[in-house]
CSV table of C-alpha atoms in Angstrom, one decimal:
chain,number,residue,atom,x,y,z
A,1,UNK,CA,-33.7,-2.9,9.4
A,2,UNK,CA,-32.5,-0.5,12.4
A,3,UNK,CA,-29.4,-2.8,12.3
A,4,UNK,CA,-28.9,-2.1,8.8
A,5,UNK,CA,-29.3,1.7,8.8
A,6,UNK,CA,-26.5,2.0,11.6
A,7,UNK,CA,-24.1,-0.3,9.9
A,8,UNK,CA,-24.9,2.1,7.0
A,9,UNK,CA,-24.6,5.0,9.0
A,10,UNK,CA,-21.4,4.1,10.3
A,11,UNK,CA,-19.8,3.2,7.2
A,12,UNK,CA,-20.9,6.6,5.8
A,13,UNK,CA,-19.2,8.0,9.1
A,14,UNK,CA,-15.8,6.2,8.0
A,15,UNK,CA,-16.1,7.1,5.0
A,16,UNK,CA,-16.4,10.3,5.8
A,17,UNK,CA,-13.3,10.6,8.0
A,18,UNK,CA,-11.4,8.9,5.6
A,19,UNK,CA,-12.3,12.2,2.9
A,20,UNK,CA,-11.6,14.2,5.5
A,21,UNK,CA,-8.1,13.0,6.4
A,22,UNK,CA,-6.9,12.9,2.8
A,23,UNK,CA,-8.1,17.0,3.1
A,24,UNK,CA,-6.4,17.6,6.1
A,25,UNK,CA,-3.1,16.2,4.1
A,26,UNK,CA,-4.1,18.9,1.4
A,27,UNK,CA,-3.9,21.5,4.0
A,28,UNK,CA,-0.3,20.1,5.1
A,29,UNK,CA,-1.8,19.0,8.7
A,30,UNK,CA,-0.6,15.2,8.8
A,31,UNK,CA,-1.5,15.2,12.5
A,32,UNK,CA,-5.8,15.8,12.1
A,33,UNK,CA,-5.2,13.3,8.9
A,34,UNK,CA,-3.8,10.6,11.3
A,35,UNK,CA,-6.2,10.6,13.7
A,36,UNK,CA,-9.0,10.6,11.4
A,37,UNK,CA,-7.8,7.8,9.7
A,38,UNK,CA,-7.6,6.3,12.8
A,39,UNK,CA,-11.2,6.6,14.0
A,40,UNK,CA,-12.1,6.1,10.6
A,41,UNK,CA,-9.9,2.6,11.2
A,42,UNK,CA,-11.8,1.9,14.5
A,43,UNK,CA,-15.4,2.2,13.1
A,44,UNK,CA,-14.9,-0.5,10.3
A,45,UNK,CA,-13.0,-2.7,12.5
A,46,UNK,CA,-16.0,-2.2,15.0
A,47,UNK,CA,-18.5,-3.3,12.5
A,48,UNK,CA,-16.4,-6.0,10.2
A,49,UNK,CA,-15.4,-3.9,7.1
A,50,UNK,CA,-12.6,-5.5,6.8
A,51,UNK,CA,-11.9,-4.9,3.4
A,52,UNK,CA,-12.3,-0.9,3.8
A,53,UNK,CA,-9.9,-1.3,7.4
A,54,UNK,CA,-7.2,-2.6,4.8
A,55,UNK,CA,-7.4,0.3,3.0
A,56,UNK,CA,-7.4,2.5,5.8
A,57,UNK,CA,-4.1,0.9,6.9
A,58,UNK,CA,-2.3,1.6,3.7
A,59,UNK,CA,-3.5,5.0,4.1
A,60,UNK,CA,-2.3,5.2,7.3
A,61,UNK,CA,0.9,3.4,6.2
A,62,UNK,CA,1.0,6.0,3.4
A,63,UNK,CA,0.9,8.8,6.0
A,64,UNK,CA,3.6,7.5,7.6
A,65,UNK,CA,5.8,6.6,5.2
A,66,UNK,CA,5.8,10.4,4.6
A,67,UNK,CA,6.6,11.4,7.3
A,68,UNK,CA,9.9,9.5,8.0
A,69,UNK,CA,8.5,6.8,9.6
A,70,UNK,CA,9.0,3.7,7.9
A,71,UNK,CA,8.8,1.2,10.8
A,72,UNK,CA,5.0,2.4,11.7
A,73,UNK,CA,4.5,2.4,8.1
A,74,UNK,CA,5.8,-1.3,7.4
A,75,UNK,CA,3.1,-2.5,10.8
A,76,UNK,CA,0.2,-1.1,9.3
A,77,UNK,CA,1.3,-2.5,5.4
A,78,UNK,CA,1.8,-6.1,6.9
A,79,UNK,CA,-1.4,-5.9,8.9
A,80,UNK,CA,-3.5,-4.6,5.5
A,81,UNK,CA,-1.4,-7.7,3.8
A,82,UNK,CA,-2.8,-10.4,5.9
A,83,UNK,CA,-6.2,-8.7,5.2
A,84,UNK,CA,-5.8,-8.7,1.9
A,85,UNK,CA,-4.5,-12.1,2.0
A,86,UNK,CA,-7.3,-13.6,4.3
A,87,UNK,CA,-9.9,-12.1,1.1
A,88,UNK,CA,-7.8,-13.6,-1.5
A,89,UNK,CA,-7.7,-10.3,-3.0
A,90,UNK,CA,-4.6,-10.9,-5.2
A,91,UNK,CA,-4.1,-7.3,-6.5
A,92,UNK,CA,-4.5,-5.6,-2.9
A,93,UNK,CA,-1.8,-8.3,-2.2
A,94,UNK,CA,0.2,-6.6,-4.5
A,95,UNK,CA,-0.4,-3.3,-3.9
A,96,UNK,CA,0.8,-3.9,0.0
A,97,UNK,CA,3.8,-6.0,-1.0
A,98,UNK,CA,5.1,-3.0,-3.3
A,99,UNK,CA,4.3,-0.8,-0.2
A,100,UNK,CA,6.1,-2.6,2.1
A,101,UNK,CA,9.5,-2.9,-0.1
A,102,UNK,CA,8.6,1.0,0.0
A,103,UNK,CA,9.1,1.3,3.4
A,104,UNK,CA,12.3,-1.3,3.6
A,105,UNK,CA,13.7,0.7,0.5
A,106,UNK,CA,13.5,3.9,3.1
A,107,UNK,CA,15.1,2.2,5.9
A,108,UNK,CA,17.9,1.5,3.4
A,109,UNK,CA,17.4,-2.5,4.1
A,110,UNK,CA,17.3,-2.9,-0.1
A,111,UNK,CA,17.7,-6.3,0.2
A,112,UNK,CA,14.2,-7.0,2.0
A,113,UNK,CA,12.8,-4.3,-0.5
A,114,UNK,CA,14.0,-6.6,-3.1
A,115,UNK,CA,12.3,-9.6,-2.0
A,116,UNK,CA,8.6,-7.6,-1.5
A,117,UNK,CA,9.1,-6.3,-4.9
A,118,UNK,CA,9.8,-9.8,-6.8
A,119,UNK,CA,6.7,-11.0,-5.1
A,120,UNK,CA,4.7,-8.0,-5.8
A,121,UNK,CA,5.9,-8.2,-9.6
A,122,UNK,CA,4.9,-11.9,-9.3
A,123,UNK,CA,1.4,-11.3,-8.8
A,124,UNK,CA,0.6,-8.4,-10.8
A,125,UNK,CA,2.2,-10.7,-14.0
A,126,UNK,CA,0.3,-13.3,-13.0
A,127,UNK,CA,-3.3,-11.0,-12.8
A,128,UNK,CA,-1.4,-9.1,-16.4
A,129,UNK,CA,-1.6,-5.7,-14.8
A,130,UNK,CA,0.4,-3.4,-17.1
A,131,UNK,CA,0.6,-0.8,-15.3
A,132,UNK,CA,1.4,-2.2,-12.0
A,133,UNK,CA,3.9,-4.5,-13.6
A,134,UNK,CA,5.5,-1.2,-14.9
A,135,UNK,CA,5.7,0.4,-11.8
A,136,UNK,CA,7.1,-2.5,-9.9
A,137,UNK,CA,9.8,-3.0,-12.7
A,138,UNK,CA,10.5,0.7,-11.9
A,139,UNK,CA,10.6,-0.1,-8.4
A,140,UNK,CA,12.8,-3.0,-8.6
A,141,UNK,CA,15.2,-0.8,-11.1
A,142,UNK,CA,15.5,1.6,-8.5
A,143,UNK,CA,16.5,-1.0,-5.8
A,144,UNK,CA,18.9,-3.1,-7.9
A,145,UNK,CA,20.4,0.5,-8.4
A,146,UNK,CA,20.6,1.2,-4.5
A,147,UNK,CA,22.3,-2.6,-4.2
A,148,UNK,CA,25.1,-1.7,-7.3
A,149,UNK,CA,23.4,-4.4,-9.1
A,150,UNK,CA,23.1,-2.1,-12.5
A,151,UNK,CA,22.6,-4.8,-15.2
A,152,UNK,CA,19.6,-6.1,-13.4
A,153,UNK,CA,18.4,-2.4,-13.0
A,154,UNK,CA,18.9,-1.4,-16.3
A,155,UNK,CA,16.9,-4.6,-17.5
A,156,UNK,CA,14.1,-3.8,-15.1
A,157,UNK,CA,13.9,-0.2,-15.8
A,158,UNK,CA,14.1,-0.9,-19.7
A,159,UNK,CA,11.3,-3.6,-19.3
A,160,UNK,CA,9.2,-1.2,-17.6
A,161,UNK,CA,9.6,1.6,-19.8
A,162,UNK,CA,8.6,-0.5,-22.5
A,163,UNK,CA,5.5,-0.9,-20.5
A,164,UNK,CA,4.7,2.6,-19.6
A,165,UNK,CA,5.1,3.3,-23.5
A,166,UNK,CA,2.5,0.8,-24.5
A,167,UNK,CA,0.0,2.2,-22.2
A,168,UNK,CA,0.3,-0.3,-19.6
């Protein structure tokens, strides 16, 4: 029982620093977000949450996308991705793949964006997300744009409009 009552305690602890990062980014202080993502990130690893320390890492991933820095975002997007991947949790999957081509896309390396994104739109048609398809079609438009390759954006970007207007 003791046992259980600290594991709860520190989730509710990570938790907690998690909700207090995301305020620190509404007050425009990245830096106090950061590091309480971080401890946040160090109390679930600690006590085998790994589920919640993937979501952390896109958080963290997030922060640092942001803030110009795509080659610390793309570590902590691959590292929530073999999370995700070692759960079998197929829309997370997605969700980090799409995240990743984010942070290639803002490198300019469209090419390896490209790839993350087929994938990413791969799985979320596979699960029939709408949405998600519809925002990965938007993404991929986006990045067949950035490669010249305007046929293949058009048809992305069209396809995904056509989502967004049905609701998906």
């Amino acid at each position: 029982m003791a046992i259980n009552q600290r594991l709860g305690q520190k989730r509710g602890v990570a938790a907690s620093l998690v909700e207090i990062a995301q305020v620190q980014l509404s007050l425009a202080k990245p830096d106090a977000a950061l590091a309480a993502y971080n401890d946040a990130l160090k109390i679930r690893r600690e006590i085998g949450a790994k589920k919640d320390s993937g979501d952390t890492l896109i958080d963290i991933g997030n922060l640092y996308l942001e803030r110009g820095q795509p080659d610390l975002a793309l570590q902590n997007f691959k590292e929530s991705l073999q999370i995700q991947r070692d759960s079998g949790d197929e829309a997370y999957q997605a969700l980090c793949l799409n995240n990743i081509a984010n942070a290639y896309a803002e490198k300019g390396e469209n090419e390896d964006a490209l790839t993350y994104l087929q994938q990413a739109l791969q799985i979320r048609e596979k699960l029939n997300l709408s949405a998600d398809i519809a925002d990965t079609l938007r993404n991929l438009g986006v990045t067949y744009t950035a490669l010249g390759q305007y046929d293949s954006a058009m048809t992305s970007l069209m396809r995904g409009l056509e989502l967004f207007r049905k609701g998906g």
